[in-house]
mmCIF file of C-alpha atoms in Angstrom:
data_model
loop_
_atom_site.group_PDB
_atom_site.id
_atom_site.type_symbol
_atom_site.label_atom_id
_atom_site.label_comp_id
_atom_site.label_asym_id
_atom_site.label_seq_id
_atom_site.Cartn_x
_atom_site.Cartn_y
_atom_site.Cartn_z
ATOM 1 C CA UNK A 1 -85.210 -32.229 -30.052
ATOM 2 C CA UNK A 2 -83.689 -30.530 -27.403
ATOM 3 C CA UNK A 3 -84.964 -29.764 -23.693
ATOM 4 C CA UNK A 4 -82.859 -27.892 -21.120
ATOM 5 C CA UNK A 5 -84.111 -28.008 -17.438
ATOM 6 C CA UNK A 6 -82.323 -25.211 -15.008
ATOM 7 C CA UNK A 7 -82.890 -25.729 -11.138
ATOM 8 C CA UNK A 8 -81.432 -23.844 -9.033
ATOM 9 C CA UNK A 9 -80.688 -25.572 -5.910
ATOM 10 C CA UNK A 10 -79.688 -22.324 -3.718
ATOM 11 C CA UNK A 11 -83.290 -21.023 -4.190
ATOM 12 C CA UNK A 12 -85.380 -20.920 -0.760
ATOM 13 C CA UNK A 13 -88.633 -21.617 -2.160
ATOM 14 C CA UNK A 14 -87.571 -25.004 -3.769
ATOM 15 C CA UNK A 15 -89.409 -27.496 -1.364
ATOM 16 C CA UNK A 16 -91.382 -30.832 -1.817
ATOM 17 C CA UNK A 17 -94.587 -28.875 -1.510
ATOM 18 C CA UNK A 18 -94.278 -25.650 -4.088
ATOM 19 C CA UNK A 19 -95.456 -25.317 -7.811
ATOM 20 C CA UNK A 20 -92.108 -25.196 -8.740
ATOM 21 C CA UNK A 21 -90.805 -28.193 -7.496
ATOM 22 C CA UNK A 22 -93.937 -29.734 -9.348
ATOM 23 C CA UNK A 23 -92.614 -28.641 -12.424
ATOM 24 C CA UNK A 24 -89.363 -29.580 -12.540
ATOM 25 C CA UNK A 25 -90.683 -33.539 -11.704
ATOM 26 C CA UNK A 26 -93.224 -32.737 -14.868
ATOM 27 C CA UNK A 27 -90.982 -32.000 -16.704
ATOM 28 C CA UNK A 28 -88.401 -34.847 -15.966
ATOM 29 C CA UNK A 29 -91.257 -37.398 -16.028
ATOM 30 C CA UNK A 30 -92.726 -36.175 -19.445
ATOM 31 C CA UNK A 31 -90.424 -34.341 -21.540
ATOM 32 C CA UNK A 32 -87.537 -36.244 -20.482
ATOM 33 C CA UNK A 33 -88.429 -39.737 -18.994
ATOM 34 C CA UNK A 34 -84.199 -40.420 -18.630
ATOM 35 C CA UNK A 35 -82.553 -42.427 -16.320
ATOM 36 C CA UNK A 36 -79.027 -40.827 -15.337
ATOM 37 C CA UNK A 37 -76.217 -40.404 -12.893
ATOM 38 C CA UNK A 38 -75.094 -37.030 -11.166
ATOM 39 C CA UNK A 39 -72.142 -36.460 -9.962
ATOM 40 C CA UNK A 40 -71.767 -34.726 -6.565
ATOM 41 C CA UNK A 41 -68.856 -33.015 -5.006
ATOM 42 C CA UNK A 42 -69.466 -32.225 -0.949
ATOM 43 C CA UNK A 43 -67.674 -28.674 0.243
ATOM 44 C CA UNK A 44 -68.981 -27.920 3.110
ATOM 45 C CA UNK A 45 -66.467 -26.887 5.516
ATOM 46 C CA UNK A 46 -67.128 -27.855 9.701
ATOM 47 C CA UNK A 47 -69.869 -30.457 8.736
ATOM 48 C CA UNK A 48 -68.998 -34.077 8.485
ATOM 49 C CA UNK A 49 -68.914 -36.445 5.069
ATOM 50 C CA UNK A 50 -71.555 -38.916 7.016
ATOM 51 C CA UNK A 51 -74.214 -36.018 6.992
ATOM 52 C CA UNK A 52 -74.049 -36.157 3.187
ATOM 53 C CA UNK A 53 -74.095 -39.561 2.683
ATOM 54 C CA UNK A 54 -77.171 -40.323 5.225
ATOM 55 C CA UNK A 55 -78.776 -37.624 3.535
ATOM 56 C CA UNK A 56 -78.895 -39.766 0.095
ATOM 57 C CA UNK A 57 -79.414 -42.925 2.120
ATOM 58 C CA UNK A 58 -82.184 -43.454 0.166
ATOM 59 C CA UNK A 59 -80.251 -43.772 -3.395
ATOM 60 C CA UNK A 60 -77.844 -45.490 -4.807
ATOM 61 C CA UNK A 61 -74.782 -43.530 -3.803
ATOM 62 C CA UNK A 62 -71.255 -44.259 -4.108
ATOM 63 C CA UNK A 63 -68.055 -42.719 -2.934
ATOM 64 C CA UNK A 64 -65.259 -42.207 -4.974
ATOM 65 C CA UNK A 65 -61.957 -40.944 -4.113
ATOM 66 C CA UNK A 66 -59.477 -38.975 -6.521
ATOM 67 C CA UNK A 67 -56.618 -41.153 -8.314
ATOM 68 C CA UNK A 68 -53.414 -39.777 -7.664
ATOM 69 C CA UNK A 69 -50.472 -40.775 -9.888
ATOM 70 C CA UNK A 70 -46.958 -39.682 -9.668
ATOM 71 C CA UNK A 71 -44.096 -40.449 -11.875
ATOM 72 C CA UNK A 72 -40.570 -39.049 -12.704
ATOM 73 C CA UNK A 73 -39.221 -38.287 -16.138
ATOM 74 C CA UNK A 74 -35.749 -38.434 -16.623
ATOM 75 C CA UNK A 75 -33.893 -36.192 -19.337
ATOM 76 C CA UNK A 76 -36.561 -34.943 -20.252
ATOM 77 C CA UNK A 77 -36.096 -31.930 -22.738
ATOM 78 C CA UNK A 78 -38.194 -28.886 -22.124
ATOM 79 C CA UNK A 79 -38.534 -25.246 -23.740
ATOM 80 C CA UNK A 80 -37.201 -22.398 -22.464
ATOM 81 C CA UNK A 81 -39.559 -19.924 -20.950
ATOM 82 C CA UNK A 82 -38.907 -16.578 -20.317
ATOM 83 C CA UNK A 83 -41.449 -14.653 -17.899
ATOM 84 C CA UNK A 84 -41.963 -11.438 -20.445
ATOM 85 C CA UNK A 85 -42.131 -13.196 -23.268
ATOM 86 C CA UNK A 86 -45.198 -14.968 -23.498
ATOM 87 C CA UNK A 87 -45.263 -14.683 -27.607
ATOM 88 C CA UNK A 88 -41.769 -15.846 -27.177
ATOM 89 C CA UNK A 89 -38.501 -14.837 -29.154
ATOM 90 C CA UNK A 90 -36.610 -16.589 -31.570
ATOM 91 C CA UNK A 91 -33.196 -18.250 -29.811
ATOM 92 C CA UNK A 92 -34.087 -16.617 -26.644
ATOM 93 C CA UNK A 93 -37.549 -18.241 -25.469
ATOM 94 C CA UNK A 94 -40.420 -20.218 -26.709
ATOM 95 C CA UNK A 95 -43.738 -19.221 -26.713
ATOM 96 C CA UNK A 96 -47.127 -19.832 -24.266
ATOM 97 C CA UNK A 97 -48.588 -21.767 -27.486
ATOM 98 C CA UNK A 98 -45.535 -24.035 -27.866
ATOM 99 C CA UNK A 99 -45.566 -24.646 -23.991
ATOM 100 C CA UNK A 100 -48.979 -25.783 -24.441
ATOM 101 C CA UNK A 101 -48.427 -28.115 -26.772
ATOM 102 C CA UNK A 102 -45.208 -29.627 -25.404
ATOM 103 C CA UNK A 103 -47.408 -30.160 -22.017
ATOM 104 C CA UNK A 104 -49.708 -32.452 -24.038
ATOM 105 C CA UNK A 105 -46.640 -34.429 -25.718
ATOM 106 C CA UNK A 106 -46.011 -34.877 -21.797
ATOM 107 C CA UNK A 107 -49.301 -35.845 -20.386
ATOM 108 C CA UNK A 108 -49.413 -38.690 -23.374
ATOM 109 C CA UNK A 109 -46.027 -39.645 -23.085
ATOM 110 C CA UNK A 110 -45.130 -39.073 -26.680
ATOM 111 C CA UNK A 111 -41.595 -39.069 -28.075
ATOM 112 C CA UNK A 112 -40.293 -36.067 -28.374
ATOM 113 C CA UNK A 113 -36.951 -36.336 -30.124
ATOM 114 C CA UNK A 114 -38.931 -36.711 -33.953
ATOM 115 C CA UNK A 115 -37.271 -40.014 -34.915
ATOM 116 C CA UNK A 116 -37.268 -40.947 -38.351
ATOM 117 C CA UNK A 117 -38.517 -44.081 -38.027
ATOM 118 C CA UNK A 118 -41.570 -43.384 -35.131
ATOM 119 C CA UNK A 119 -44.556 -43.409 -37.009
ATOM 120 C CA UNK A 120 -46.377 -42.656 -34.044
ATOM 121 C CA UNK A 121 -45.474 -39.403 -33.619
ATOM 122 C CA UNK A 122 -43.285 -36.646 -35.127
ATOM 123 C CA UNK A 123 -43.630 -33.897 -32.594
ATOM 124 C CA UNK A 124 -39.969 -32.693 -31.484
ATOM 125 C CA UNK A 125 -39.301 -30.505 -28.663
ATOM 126 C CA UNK A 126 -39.439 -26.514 -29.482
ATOM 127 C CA UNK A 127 -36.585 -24.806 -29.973
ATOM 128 C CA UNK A 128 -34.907 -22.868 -27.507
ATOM 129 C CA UNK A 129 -34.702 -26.222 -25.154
ATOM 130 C CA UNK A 130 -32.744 -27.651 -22.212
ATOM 131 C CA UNK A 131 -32.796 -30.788 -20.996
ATOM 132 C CA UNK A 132 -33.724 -31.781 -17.566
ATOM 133 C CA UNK A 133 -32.237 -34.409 -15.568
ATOM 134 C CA UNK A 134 -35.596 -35.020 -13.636
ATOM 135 C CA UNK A 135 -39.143 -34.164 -13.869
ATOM 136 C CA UNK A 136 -42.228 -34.918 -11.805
ATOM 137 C CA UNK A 137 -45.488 -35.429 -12.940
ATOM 138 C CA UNK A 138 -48.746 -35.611 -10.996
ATOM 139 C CA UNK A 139 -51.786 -36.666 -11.882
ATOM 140 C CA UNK A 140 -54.900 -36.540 -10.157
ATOM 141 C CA UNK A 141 -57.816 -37.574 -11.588
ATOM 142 C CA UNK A 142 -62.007 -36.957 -10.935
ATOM 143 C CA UNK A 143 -64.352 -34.564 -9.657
ATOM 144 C CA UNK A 144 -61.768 -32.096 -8.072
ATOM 145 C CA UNK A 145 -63.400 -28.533 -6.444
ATOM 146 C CA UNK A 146 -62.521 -25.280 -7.759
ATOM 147 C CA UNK A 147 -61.524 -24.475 -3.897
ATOM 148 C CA UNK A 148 -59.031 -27.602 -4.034
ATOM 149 C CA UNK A 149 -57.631 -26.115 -6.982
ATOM 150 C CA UNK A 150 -56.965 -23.156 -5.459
ATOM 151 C CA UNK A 151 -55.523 -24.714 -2.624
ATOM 152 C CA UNK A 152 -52.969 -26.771 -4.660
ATOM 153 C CA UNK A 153 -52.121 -23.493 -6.253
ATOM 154 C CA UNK A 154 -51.102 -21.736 -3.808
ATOM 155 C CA UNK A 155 -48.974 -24.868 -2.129
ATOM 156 C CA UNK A 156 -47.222 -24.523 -5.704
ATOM 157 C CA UNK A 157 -46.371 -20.982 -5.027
ATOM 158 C CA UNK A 158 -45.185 -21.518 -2.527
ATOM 159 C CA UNK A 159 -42.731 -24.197 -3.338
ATOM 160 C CA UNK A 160 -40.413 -20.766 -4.836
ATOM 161 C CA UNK A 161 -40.603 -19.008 -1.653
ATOM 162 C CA UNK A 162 -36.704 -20.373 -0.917
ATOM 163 C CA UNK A 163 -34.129 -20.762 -4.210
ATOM 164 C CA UNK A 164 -35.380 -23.849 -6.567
ATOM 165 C CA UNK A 165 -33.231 -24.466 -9.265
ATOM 166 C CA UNK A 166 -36.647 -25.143 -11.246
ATOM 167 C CA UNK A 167 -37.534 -22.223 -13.286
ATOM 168 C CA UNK A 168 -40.635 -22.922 -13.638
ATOM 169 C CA UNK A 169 -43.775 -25.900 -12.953
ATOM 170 C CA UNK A 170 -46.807 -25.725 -14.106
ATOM 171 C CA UNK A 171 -50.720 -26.723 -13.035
ATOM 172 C CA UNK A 172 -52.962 -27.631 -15.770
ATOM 173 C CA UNK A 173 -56.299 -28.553 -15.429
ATOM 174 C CA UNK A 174 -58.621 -30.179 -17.879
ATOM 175 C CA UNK A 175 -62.339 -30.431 -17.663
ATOM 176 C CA UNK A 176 -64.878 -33.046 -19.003
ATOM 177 C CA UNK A 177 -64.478 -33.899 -22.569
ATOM 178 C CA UNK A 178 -68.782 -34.282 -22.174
ATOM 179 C CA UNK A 179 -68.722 -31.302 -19.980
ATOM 180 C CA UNK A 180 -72.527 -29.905 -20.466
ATOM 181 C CA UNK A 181 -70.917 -26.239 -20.031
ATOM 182 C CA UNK A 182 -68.695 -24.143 -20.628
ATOM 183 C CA UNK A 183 -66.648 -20.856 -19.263
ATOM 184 C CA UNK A 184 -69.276 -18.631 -17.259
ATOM 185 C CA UNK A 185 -71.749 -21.534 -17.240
ATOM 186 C CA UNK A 186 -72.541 -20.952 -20.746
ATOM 187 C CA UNK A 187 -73.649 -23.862 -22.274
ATOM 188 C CA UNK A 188 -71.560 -25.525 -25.241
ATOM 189 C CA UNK A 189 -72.501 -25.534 -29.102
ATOM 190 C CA UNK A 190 -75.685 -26.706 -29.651
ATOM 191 C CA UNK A 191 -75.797 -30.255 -29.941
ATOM 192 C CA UNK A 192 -71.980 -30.281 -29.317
ATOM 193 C CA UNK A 193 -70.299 -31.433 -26.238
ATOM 194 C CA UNK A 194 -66.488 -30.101 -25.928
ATOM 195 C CA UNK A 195 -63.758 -29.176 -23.136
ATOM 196 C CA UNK A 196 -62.228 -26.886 -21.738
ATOM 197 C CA UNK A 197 -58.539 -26.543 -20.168
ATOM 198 C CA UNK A 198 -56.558 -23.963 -18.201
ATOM 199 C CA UNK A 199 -52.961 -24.129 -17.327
ATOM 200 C CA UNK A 200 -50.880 -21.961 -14.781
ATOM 201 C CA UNK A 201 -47.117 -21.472 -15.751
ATOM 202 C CA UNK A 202 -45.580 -20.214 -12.001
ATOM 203 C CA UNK A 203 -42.284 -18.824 -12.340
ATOM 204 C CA UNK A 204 -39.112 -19.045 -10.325
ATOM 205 C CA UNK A 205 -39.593 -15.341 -9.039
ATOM 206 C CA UNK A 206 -43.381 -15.254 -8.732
ATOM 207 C CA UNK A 207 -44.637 -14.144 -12.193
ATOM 208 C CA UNK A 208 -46.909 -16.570 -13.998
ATOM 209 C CA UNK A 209 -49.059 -17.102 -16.825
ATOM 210 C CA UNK A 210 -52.548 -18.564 -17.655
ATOM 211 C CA UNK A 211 -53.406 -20.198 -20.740
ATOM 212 C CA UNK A 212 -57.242 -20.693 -21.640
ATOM 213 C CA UNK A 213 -58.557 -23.145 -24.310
ATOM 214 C CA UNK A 214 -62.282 -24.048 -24.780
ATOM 215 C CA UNK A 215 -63.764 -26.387 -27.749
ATOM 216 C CA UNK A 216 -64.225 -25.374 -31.345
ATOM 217 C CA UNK A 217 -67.849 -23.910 -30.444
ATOM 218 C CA UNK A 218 -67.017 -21.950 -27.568
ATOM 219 C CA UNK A 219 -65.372 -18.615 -26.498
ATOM 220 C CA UNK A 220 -63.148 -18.299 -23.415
ATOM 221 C CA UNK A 221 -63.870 -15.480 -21.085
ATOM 222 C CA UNK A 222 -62.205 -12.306 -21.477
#
């Protein structure tokens, strides 16, 4: 059996003394008598971190800061993108899709080269490719705000306002592989968790691309 519970924390009329706030305990005490953890983000621009954390003096609350890891590939072979050709073009670019996928061989560190005797893995780079003589990856990992997103964004645009011999870098960003929603706030398949990923491709003269991907029960937005 299933029970979903909606609160809305932004309404006015939620207080300590109102029917509604009655309700909602009911409900967690007798339809759902769970123990669990939630995991807060504080945005709150002009107000200091202390206020929130006296605020939940009374619970168990713990702060956790992002993990940041950086690291530098060398000769590392990559596709070749071309700006208009997102569906790609045979000898001339590779497509979004194959970006996509090379990205993940990345993130997990995979071979790429398709040796015949790595049973591991027998992914190979797509074809058009270049090597490069250095890559950087970073890696930040935990409950990271949409507006810090944006904000790292735009720092990456910026990074091609003066000639960059890069022709491209990319920000993906991958949600909770038990991530109760999905795109819109639409919840996942019932009984089915599932994630969902986006990924910016920023090009040397400003153009970009974004990729969307949601789990096997979902739709991504149009």
């Amino acid at each position: 059996m299933k029970f979903i519970i909606s609160i809305d924390l932004m309404d006015l009329s939620f207080n300590l003394d109102s029917k509604k706030y009655g309700r909602i305990s009911w409900s967690f005490r007798e339809k759902k008598p769970l123990k669990f953890d939630f995991l807060l983000a504080w945005h709150h621009p002009g107000v200091e971190e202390s206020t929130m954390m006296s605020y939940f003096s009374n619970y168990g609350i713990q702060e956790h800061q992002p993990k940041v890891a950086v690291s530098t590939v060398a000769d590392l072979q990559c596709p070749v993108l071309q700006p208009g050709e997102p569906r790609g073009r045979p000898e001339v670019a590779c497509s979004a899709g194959e970006l996509l996928d090379w990205l993940g061989a990345v993130f997990t560190n995979a071979e790429l080269n398709n040796e015949p005797n790595n049973f591991i893995s027998t992914y190979c780079c797509p074809q058009p490719s270049t090597v490069l003589a250095k890559a950087y990856l970073c890696t930040i990992t935990g409950f990271i705000l949409p507006e810090k997103i944006c904000l790292l964004l735009e720092q990456l645009c910026r990074y091609f306002d003066e000639p960059k011999l890069a022709p491209w870098l990319t920000l993906s960003v991958q949600g909770f592989a038990d991530s109760p929603v999905s795109w819109r706030e639409n919840e996942h398949g019932f009984q089915k968790g599932g994630d969902h990923l986006y990924n910016f491709v920023i090009f040397n003269n400003q153009d970009y691309w974004l990729q969307m991907a949601v789990g096997a029960n979902d739709d991504c937005p149009p």
